[in-house]
C-alpha cells in the first residue's frame, strides 16, 4: 500500500471592494430613544438615553453619527404617531443608516407586528438593530426568535397597563370622582 498525501486546496480570501472597506471603517450608526409618558421620571430617562447614545456613538472610532432619533411622551404601539421614528426609517431606506441602537425591544416598538415588519424590512436593507438590554442583534440567526418573544411580552404588558388604567377610571366614575 502506498500512503497518499491528501491534496490541500487553498481558497484565497475574497478581496473587499473599496466601498466595503469604507463601510467597515465608517459604520453609520443611529440611536432610537422613546419614553411613553411626560412624567418627570420618564423625562429624566429620556434625557439620559439621548446623552448616553450620543456619547456611545461618538466614542466608537469606526462609527459615524447618523443621528439620535427620540420620541417623548409617545406610545410604542403605533409607529405612525412617532414623529422621530418615521424619519429614521426613511433615512434607512435612503441608505443613510447602517445600524440602529435601541435600549430595548419595548422602546423600539410595543406592537409585535410593527416590530417584526420594521426589523425585517431593515434586515432586508442590510441594517442591524441592536437592542442593548436584551443583547440582541437582529442580523444574528437567533435574533428574530428572541425579538418575537420579547415583543409579544411588551405588547401584552402595554395592553395590561391600558386595561388597568381604564379600570381605575371606571371605578373613579362609579365613586363620583372626575
PDB file of N, CA and C in Angstrom, residues 42-125:
ATOM      1  N   UNK A  42     -39.905  59.795  33.622  1.00  0.00           N
ATOM      2  CA  UNK A  42     -39.713  59.401  32.229  1.00  0.00           C
ATOM      3  C   UNK A  42     -38.880  60.437  31.459  1.00  0.00           C
ATOM      4  N   UNK A  43     -39.087  61.726  31.750  1.00  0.00           N
ATOM      5  CA  UNK A  43     -38.324  62.760  31.059  1.00  0.00           C
ATOM      6  C   UNK A  43     -36.846  62.674  31.415  1.00  0.00           C
ATOM      7  N   UNK A  44     -36.552  62.304  32.664  1.00  0.00           N
ATOM      8  CA  UNK A  44     -35.162  62.095  33.063  1.00  0.00           C
ATOM      9  C   UNK A  44     -34.577  60.926  32.284  1.00  0.00           C
ATOM     10  N   UNK A  45     -35.342  59.846  32.144  1.00  0.00           N
ATOM     11  CA  UNK A  45     -34.907  58.685  31.379  1.00  0.00           C
ATOM     12  C   UNK A  45     -34.655  59.068  29.919  1.00  0.00           C
ATOM     13  N   UNK A  46     -35.534  59.902  29.393  1.00  0.00           N
ATOM     14  CA  UNK A  46     -35.424  60.378  28.014  1.00  0.00           C
ATOM     15  C   UNK A  46     -34.103  61.126  27.806  1.00  0.00           C
ATOM     16  N   UNK A  47     -33.817  62.077  28.704  1.00  0.00           N
ATOM     17  CA  UNK A  47     -32.575  62.844  28.603  1.00  0.00           C
ATOM     18  C   UNK A  47     -31.354  61.940  28.783  1.00  0.00           C
ATOM     19  N   UNK A  48     -31.449  60.981  29.694  1.00  0.00           N
ATOM     20  CA  UNK A  48     -30.344  60.045  29.905  1.00  0.00           C
ATOM     21  C   UNK A  48     -30.081  59.209  28.661  1.00  0.00           C
ATOM     22  N   UNK A  49     -31.154  58.738  28.006  1.00  0.00           N
ATOM     23  CA  UNK A  49     -30.989  57.959  26.782  1.00  0.00           C
ATOM     24  C   UNK A  49     -30.325  58.794  25.687  1.00  0.00           C
ATOM     25  N   UNK A  50     -30.762  60.042  25.520  1.00  0.00           N
ATOM     26  CA  UNK A  50     -30.169  60.927  24.500  1.00  0.00           C
ATOM     27  C   UNK A  50     -28.671  61.109  24.741  1.00  0.00           C
ATOM     28  N   UNK A  51     -28.321  61.434  25.972  1.00  0.00           N
ATOM     29  CA  UNK A  51     -26.909  61.651  26.318  1.00  0.00           C
ATOM     30  C   UNK A  51     -26.090  60.381  26.136  1.00  0.00           C
ATOM     31  N   UNK A  52     -26.611  59.285  26.639  1.00  0.00           N
ATOM     32  CA  UNK A  52     -25.901  58.010  26.585  1.00  0.00           C
ATOM     33  C   UNK A  52     -25.591  57.609  25.143  1.00  0.00           C
ATOM     34  N   UNK A  53     -26.595  57.654  24.274  1.00  0.00           N
ATOM     35  CA  UNK A  53     -26.374  57.197  22.896  1.00  0.00           C
ATOM     36  C   UNK A  53     -25.510  58.159  22.092  1.00  0.00           C
ATOM     37  N   UNK A  54     -25.646  59.439  22.350  1.00  0.00           N
ATOM     38  CA  UNK A  54     -24.772  60.396  21.667  1.00  0.00           C
ATOM     39  C   UNK A  54     -23.320  60.114  22.021  1.00  0.00           C
ATOM     40  N   UNK A  55     -23.051  59.948  23.306  1.00  0.00           N
ATOM     41  CA  UNK A  55     -21.691  59.674  23.762  1.00  0.00           C
ATOM     42  C   UNK A  55     -21.189  58.320  23.236  1.00  0.00           C
ATOM     43  N   UNK A  56     -22.021  57.313  23.305  1.00  0.00           N
ATOM     44  CA  UNK A  56     -21.633  55.969  22.881  1.00  0.00           C
ATOM     45  C   UNK A  56     -21.232  55.948  21.402  1.00  0.00           C
ATOM     46  N   UNK A  57     -22.034  56.574  20.574  1.00  0.00           N
ATOM     47  CA  UNK A  57     -21.746  56.575  19.137  1.00  0.00           C
ATOM     48  C   UNK A  57     -20.493  57.396  18.842  1.00  0.00           C
ATOM     49  N   UNK A  58     -20.358  58.536  19.481  1.00  0.00           N
ATOM     50  CA  UNK A  58     -19.208  59.409  19.221  1.00  0.00           C
ATOM     51  C   UNK A  58     -17.885  58.795  19.692  1.00  0.00           C
ATOM     52  N   UNK A  59     -17.937  57.927  20.718  1.00  0.00           N
ATOM     53  CA  UNK A  59     -16.718  57.319  21.246  1.00  0.00           C
ATOM     54  C   UNK A  59     -16.162  56.200  20.364  1.00  0.00           C
ATOM     55  N   UNK A  60     -17.023  55.559  19.585  1.00  0.00           N
ATOM     56  CA  UNK A  60     -16.569  54.434  18.751  1.00  0.00           C
ATOM     57  C   UNK A  60     -15.801  54.955  17.535  1.00  0.00           C
ATOM     58  N   UNK A  61     -14.540  54.564  17.386  1.00  0.00           N
ATOM     59  CA  UNK A  61     -13.735  55.103  16.278  1.00  0.00           C
ATOM     60  C   UNK A  61     -14.221  54.684  14.888  1.00  0.00           C
ATOM     61  N   UNK A  62     -14.890  53.542  14.789  1.00  0.00           N
ATOM     62  CA  UNK A  62     -15.348  53.074  13.475  1.00  0.00           C
ATOM     63  C   UNK A  62     -16.801  53.447  13.178  1.00  0.00           C
ATOM     64  N   UNK A  63     -17.377  54.274  14.042  1.00  0.00           N
ATOM     65  CA  UNK A  63     -18.764  54.680  13.852  1.00  0.00           C
ATOM     66  C   UNK A  63     -18.842  56.158  13.495  1.00  0.00           C
ATOM     67  N   UNK A  64     -19.791  56.467  12.645  1.00  0.00           N
ATOM     68  CA  UNK A  64     -20.113  57.847  12.314  1.00  0.00           C
ATOM     69  C   UNK A  64     -21.529  58.113  12.813  1.00  0.00           C
ATOM     70  N   UNK A  65     -21.737  59.231  13.459  1.00  0.00           N
ATOM     71  CA  UNK A  65     -23.059  59.589  13.992  1.00  0.00           C
ATOM     72  C   UNK A  65     -24.036  59.797  12.838  1.00  0.00           C
ATOM     73  N   UNK A  66     -25.100  59.013  12.845  1.00  0.00           N
ATOM     74  CA  UNK A  66     -26.151  59.160  11.834  1.00  0.00           C
ATOM     75  C   UNK A  66     -27.393  59.794  12.453  1.00  0.00           C
ATOM     76  N   UNK A  67     -27.330  60.105  13.731  1.00  0.00           N
ATOM     77  CA  UNK A  67     -28.438  60.787  14.390  1.00  0.00           C
ATOM     78  C   UNK A  67     -28.969  60.033  15.589  1.00  0.00           C
ATOM     79  N   UNK A  68     -29.549  60.784  16.501  1.00  0.00           N
ATOM     80  CA  UNK A  68     -30.277  60.207  17.624  1.00  0.00           C
ATOM     81  C   UNK A  68     -31.715  60.652  17.432  1.00  0.00           C
ATOM     82  N   UNK A  69     -32.581  59.696  17.220  1.00  0.00           N
ATOM     83  CA  UNK A  69     -33.994  59.952  16.983  1.00  0.00           C
ATOM     84  C   UNK A  69     -34.735  59.638  18.276  1.00  0.00           C
ATOM     85  N   UNK A  70     -35.514  60.585  18.757  1.00  0.00           N
ATOM     86  CA  UNK A  70     -36.117  60.404  20.077  1.00  0.00           C
ATOM     87  C   UNK A  70     -37.555  60.918  20.109  1.00  0.00           C
ATOM     88  N   UNK A  71     -38.439  60.057  20.567  1.00  0.00           N
ATOM     89  CA  UNK A  71     -39.844  60.418  20.739  1.00  0.00           C
ATOM     90  C   UNK A  71     -40.142  60.499  22.225  1.00  0.00           C
ATOM     91  N   UNK A  72     -40.746  61.606  22.611  1.00  0.00           N
ATOM     92  CA  UNK A  72     -41.014  61.895  24.021  1.00  0.00           C
ATOM     93  C   UNK A  72     -42.511  61.875  24.276  1.00  0.00           C
ATOM     94  N   UNK A  73     -42.933  61.097  25.276  1.00  0.00           N
ATOM     95  CA  UNK A  73     -44.338  61.060  25.653  1.00  0.00           C
ATOM     96  C   UNK A  73     -45.219  60.404  24.604  1.00  0.00           C
ATOM     97  N   UNK A  74     -44.658  59.425  23.884  1.00  0.00           N
ATOM     98  CA  UNK A  74     -45.373  58.776  22.785  1.00  0.00           C
ATOM     99  C   UNK A  74     -45.458  57.280  23.044  1.00  0.00           C
ATOM    100  N   UNK A  75     -46.611  56.694  22.738  1.00  0.00           N
ATOM    101  CA  UNK A  75     -46.779  55.257  22.886  1.00  0.00           C
ATOM    102  C   UNK A  75     -45.982  54.506  21.831  1.00  0.00           C
ATOM    103  N   UNK A  76     -45.559  53.315  22.162  1.00  0.00           N
ATOM    104  CA  UNK A  76     -44.820  52.485  21.221  1.00  0.00           C
ATOM    105  C   UNK A  76     -45.705  51.527  20.456  1.00  0.00           C
ATOM    106  N   UNK A  77     -47.025  51.624  20.652  1.00  0.00           N
ATOM    107  CA  UNK A  77     -47.912  50.672  19.984  1.00  0.00           C
ATOM    108  C   UNK A  77     -48.211  51.044  18.547  1.00  0.00           C
ATOM    109  N   UNK A  78     -47.979  52.292  18.153  1.00  0.00           N
ATOM    110  CA  UNK A  78     -48.244  52.721  16.785  1.00  0.00           C
ATOM    111  C   UNK A  78     -47.069  53.523  16.249  1.00  0.00           C
ATOM    112  N   UNK A  79     -46.486  53.066  15.155  1.00  0.00           N
ATOM    113  CA  UNK A  79     -45.348  53.772  14.554  1.00  0.00           C
ATOM    114  C   UNK A  79     -45.779  55.109  13.959  1.00  0.00           C
ATOM    115  N   UNK A  80     -47.010  55.200  13.501  1.00  0.00           N
ATOM    116  CA  UNK A  80     -47.481  56.411  12.833  1.00  0.00           C
ATOM    117  C   UNK A  80     -47.512  57.637  13.734  1.00  0.00           C
ATOM    118  N   UNK A  81     -47.597  57.454  15.042  1.00  0.00           N
ATOM    119  CA  UNK A  81     -47.652  58.573  15.981  1.00  0.00           C
ATOM    120  C   UNK A  81     -46.264  59.055  16.390  1.00  0.00           C
ATOM    121  N   UNK A  82     -45.228  58.333  16.004  1.00  0.00           N
ATOM    122  CA  UNK A  82     -43.879  58.664  16.463  1.00  0.00           C
ATOM    123  C   UNK A  82     -43.152  59.511  15.411  1.00  0.00           C
ATOM    124  N   UNK A  83     -43.059  60.798  15.699  1.00  0.00           N
ATOM    125  CA  UNK A  83     -42.549  61.774  14.737  1.00  0.00           C
ATOM    126  C   UNK A  83     -41.064  61.602  14.407  1.00  0.00           C
ATOM    127  N   UNK A  84     -40.298  60.992  15.283  1.00  0.00           N
ATOM    128  CA  UNK A  84     -38.874  60.776  15.033  1.00  0.00           C
ATOM    129  C   UNK A  84     -38.601  59.382  14.454  1.00  0.00           C
ATOM    130  N   UNK A  85     -39.419  58.430  14.802  1.00  0.00           N
ATOM    131  CA  UNK A  85     -39.244  57.051  14.330  1.00  0.00           C
ATOM    132  C   UNK A  85     -39.381  56.976  12.808  1.00  0.00           C
ATOM    133  N   UNK A  86     -40.403  57.616  12.272  1.00  0.00           N
ATOM    134  CA  UNK A  86     -40.665  57.547  10.833  1.00  0.00           C
ATOM    135  C   UNK A  86     -39.531  58.143   9.991  1.00  0.00           C
ATOM    136  N   UNK A  87     -38.996  59.324  10.330  1.00  0.00           N
ATOM    137  CA  UNK A  87     -37.855  59.843   9.566  1.00  0.00           C
ATOM    138  C   UNK A  87     -36.612  58.945   9.668  1.00  0.00           C
ATOM    139  N   UNK A  88     -36.433  58.305  10.821  1.00  0.00           N
ATOM    140  CA  UNK A  88     -35.299  57.382  10.969  1.00  0.00           C
ATOM    141  C   UNK A  88     -35.435  56.227   9.973  1.00  0.00           C
ATOM    142  N   UNK A  89     -36.623  55.654   9.886  1.00  0.00           N
ATOM    143  CA  UNK A  89     -36.852  54.551   8.944  1.00  0.00           C
ATOM    144  C   UNK A  89     -36.679  55.045   7.507  1.00  0.00           C
ATOM    145  N   UNK A  90     -37.142  56.256   7.232  1.00  0.00           N
ATOM    146  CA  UNK A  90     -36.981  56.832   5.889  1.00  0.00           C
ATOM    147  C   UNK A  90     -35.495  56.966   5.541  1.00  0.00           C
ATOM    148  N   UNK A  91     -34.688  57.420   6.506  1.00  0.00           N
ATOM    149  CA  UNK A  91     -33.244  57.542   6.264  1.00  0.00           C
ATOM    150  C   UNK A  91     -32.601  56.176   6.038  1.00  0.00           C
ATOM    151  N   UNK A  92     -33.113  55.153   6.709  1.00  0.00           N
ATOM    152  CA  UNK A  92     -32.615  53.794   6.482  1.00  0.00           C
ATOM    153  C   UNK A  92     -32.886  53.385   5.035  1.00  0.00           C
ATOM    154  N   UNK A  93     -34.092  53.652   4.573  1.00  0.00           N
ATOM    155  CA  UNK A  93     -34.467  53.319   3.188  1.00  0.00           C
ATOM    156  C   UNK A  93     -33.623  54.074   2.181  1.00  0.00           C
ATOM    157  N   UNK A  94     -33.176  55.262   2.558  1.00  0.00           N
ATOM    158  CA  UNK A  94     -32.339  56.085   1.677  1.00  0.00           C
ATOM    159  C   UNK A  94     -30.865  55.695   1.745  1.00  0.00           C
ATOM    160  N   UNK A  95     -30.534  54.689   2.553  1.00  0.00           N
ATOM    161  CA  UNK A  95     -29.157  54.228   2.658  1.00  0.00           C
ATOM    162  C   UNK A  95     -28.260  55.110   3.495  1.00  0.00           C
ATOM    163  N   UNK A  96     -28.824  55.871   4.419  1.00  0.00           N
ATOM    164  CA  UNK A  96     -28.046  56.795   5.243  1.00  0.00           C
ATOM    165  C   UNK A  96     -27.688  56.240   6.615  1.00  0.00           C
ATOM    166  N   UNK A  97     -28.242  55.084   6.966  1.00  0.00           N
ATOM    167  CA  UNK A  97     -28.001  54.470   8.274  1.00  0.00           C
ATOM    168  C   UNK A  97     -27.641  53.008   8.062  1.00  0.00           C
ATOM    169  N   UNK A  98     -26.598  52.533   8.772  1.00  0.00           N
ATOM    170  CA  UNK A  98     -26.161  51.137   8.681  1.00  0.00           C
ATOM    171  C   UNK A  98     -26.574  50.311   9.898  1.00  0.00           C
ATOM    172  N   UNK A  99     -26.748  50.969  11.044  1.00  0.00           N
ATOM    173  CA  UNK A  99     -27.109  50.260  12.264  1.00  0.00           C
ATOM    174  C   UNK A  99     -27.885  51.200  13.184  1.00  0.00           C
ATOM    175  N   UNK A 100     -28.841  50.614  13.915  1.00  0.00           N
ATOM    176  CA  UNK A 100     -29.623  51.380  14.890  1.00  0.00           C
ATOM    177  C   UNK A 100     -29.423  50.752  16.258  1.00  0.00           C
ATOM    178  N   UNK A 101     -29.185  51.598  17.248  1.00  0.00           N
ATOM    179  CA  UNK A 101     -29.092  51.157  18.640  1.00  0.00           C
ATOM    180  C   UNK A 101     -30.395  51.538  19.343  1.00  0.00           C
ATOM    181  N   UNK A 102     -30.882  50.643  20.172  1.00  0.00           N
ATOM    182  CA  UNK A 102     -32.068  50.940  20.979  1.00  0.00           C
ATOM    183  C   UNK A 102     -31.872  50.314  22.353  1.00  0.00           C
ATOM    184  N   UNK A 103     -32.407  50.957  23.374  1.00  0.00           N
ATOM    185  CA  UNK A 103     -32.261  50.453  24.729  1.00  0.00           C
ATOM    186  C   UNK A 103     -32.861  49.062  24.860  1.00  0.00           C
ATOM    187  N   UNK A 104     -34.079  48.886  24.323  1.00  0.00           N
ATOM    188  CA  UNK A 104     -34.747  47.593  24.459  1.00  0.00           C
ATOM    189  C   UNK A 104     -35.785  47.425  23.359  1.00  0.00           C
ATOM    190  N   UNK A 105     -36.262  46.200  23.234  1.00  0.00           N
ATOM    191  CA  UNK A 105     -37.299  45.890  22.256  1.00  0.00           C
ATOM    192  C   UNK A 105     -38.527  46.763  22.526  1.00  0.00           C
ATOM    193  N   UNK A 106     -38.916  46.914  23.783  1.00  0.00           N
ATOM    194  CA  UNK A 106     -40.116  47.683  24.107  1.00  0.00           C
ATOM    195  C   UNK A 106     -39.956  49.176  23.823  1.00  0.00           C
ATOM    196  N   UNK A 107     -38.751  49.695  23.822  1.00  0.00           N
ATOM    197  CA  UNK A 107     -38.528  51.101  23.465  1.00  0.00           C
ATOM    198  C   UNK A 107     -38.681  51.278  21.950  1.00  0.00           C
ATOM    199  N   UNK A 108     -38.328  50.261  21.185  1.00  0.00           N
ATOM    200  CA  UNK A 108     -38.405  50.323  19.723  1.00  0.00           C
ATOM    201  C   UNK A 108     -39.848  50.186  19.256  1.00  0.00           C
ATOM    202  N   UNK A 109     -40.587  49.233  19.831  1.00  0.00           N
ATOM    203  CA  UNK A 109     -41.999  49.042  19.486  1.00  0.00           C
ATOM    204  C   UNK A 109     -42.656  48.137  20.504  1.00  0.00           C
ATOM    205  N   UNK A 110     -43.919  48.417  20.811  1.00  0.00           N
ATOM    206  CA  UNK A 110     -44.683  47.566  21.721  1.00  0.00           C
ATOM    207  C   UNK A 110     -45.742  46.772  20.966  1.00  0.00           C
ATOM    208  N   UNK A 111     -45.732  46.877  19.661  1.00  0.00           N
ATOM    209  CA  UNK A 111     -46.661  46.144  18.818  1.00  0.00           C
ATOM    210  C   UNK A 111     -45.838  45.098  18.063  1.00  0.00           C
ATOM    211  N   UNK A 112     -46.137  43.833  18.265  1.00  0.00           N
ATOM    212  CA  UNK A 112     -45.346  42.749  17.688  1.00  0.00           C
ATOM    213  C   UNK A 112     -45.292  42.829  16.173  1.00  0.00           C
ATOM    214  N   UNK A 113     -46.431  43.066  15.546  1.00  0.00           N
ATOM    215  CA  UNK A 113     -46.471  43.119  14.079  1.00  0.00           C
ATOM    216  C   UNK A 113     -45.614  44.269  13.557  1.00  0.00           C
ATOM    217  N   UNK A 114     -45.765  45.449  14.145  1.00  0.00           N
ATOM    218  CA  UNK A 114     -44.966  46.608  13.729  1.00  0.00           C
ATOM    219  C   UNK A 114     -43.483  46.331  13.902  1.00  0.00           C
ATOM    220  N   UNK A 115     -43.126  45.765  15.041  1.00  0.00           N
ATOM    221  CA  UNK A 115     -41.720  45.465  15.307  1.00  0.00           C
ATOM    222  C   UNK A 115     -41.159  44.514  14.262  1.00  0.00           C
ATOM    223  N   UNK A 116     -41.846  43.402  14.039  1.00  0.00           N
ATOM    224  CA  UNK A 116     -41.336  42.407  13.102  1.00  0.00           C
ATOM    225  C   UNK A 116     -41.283  42.937  11.672  1.00  0.00           C
ATOM    226  N   UNK A 117     -42.316  43.646  11.257  1.00  0.00           N
ATOM    227  CA  UNK A 117     -42.312  44.201   9.896  1.00  0.00           C
ATOM    228  C   UNK A 117     -41.160  45.184   9.715  1.00  0.00           C
ATOM    229  N   UNK A 118     -40.965  46.054  10.696  1.00  0.00           N
ATOM    230  CA  UNK A 118     -39.903  47.059  10.601  1.00  0.00           C
ATOM    231  C   UNK A 118     -38.527  46.411  10.599  1.00  0.00           C
ATOM    232  N   UNK A 119     -38.312  45.502  11.539  1.00  0.00           N
ATOM    233  CA  UNK A 119     -36.997  44.865  11.646  1.00  0.00           C
ATOM    234  C   UNK A 119     -36.700  44.015  10.405  1.00  0.00           C
ATOM    235  N   UNK A 120     -37.698  43.324   9.884  1.00  0.00           N
ATOM    236  CA  UNK A 120     -37.493  42.523   8.672  1.00  0.00           C
ATOM    237  C   UNK A 120     -37.150  43.409   7.479  1.00  0.00           C
ATOM    238  N   UNK A 121     -37.826  44.546   7.370  1.00  0.00           N
ATOM    239  CA  UNK A 121     -37.507  45.474   6.283  1.00  0.00           C
ATOM    240  C   UNK A 121     -36.072  45.973   6.429  1.00  0.00           C
ATOM    241  N   UNK A 122     -35.697  46.363   7.639  1.00  0.00           N
ATOM    242  CA  UNK A 122     -34.337  46.852   7.871  1.00  0.00           C
ATOM    243  C   UNK A 122     -33.313  45.767   7.597  1.00  0.00           C
ATOM    244  N   UNK A 123     -33.614  44.562   8.013  1.00  0.00           N
ATOM    245  CA  UNK A 123     -32.703  43.435   7.777  1.00  0.00           C
ATOM    246  C   UNK A 123     -32.507  43.216   6.275  1.00  0.00           C
ATOM    247  N   UNK A 124     -33.592  43.311   5.508  1.00  0.00           N
ATOM    248  CA  UNK A 124     -33.505  43.160   4.043  1.00  0.00           C
ATOM    249  C   UNK A 124     -32.639  44.264   3.427  1.00  0.00           C
ATOM    250  N   UNK A 125     -32.608  45.419   4.095  1.00  0.00           N
ATOM    251  CA  UNK A 125     -31.768  46.527   3.631  1.00  0.00           C
ATOM    252  C   UNK A 125     -30.327  46.407   4.142  1.00  0.00           C
TER     253      UNK A 125
END
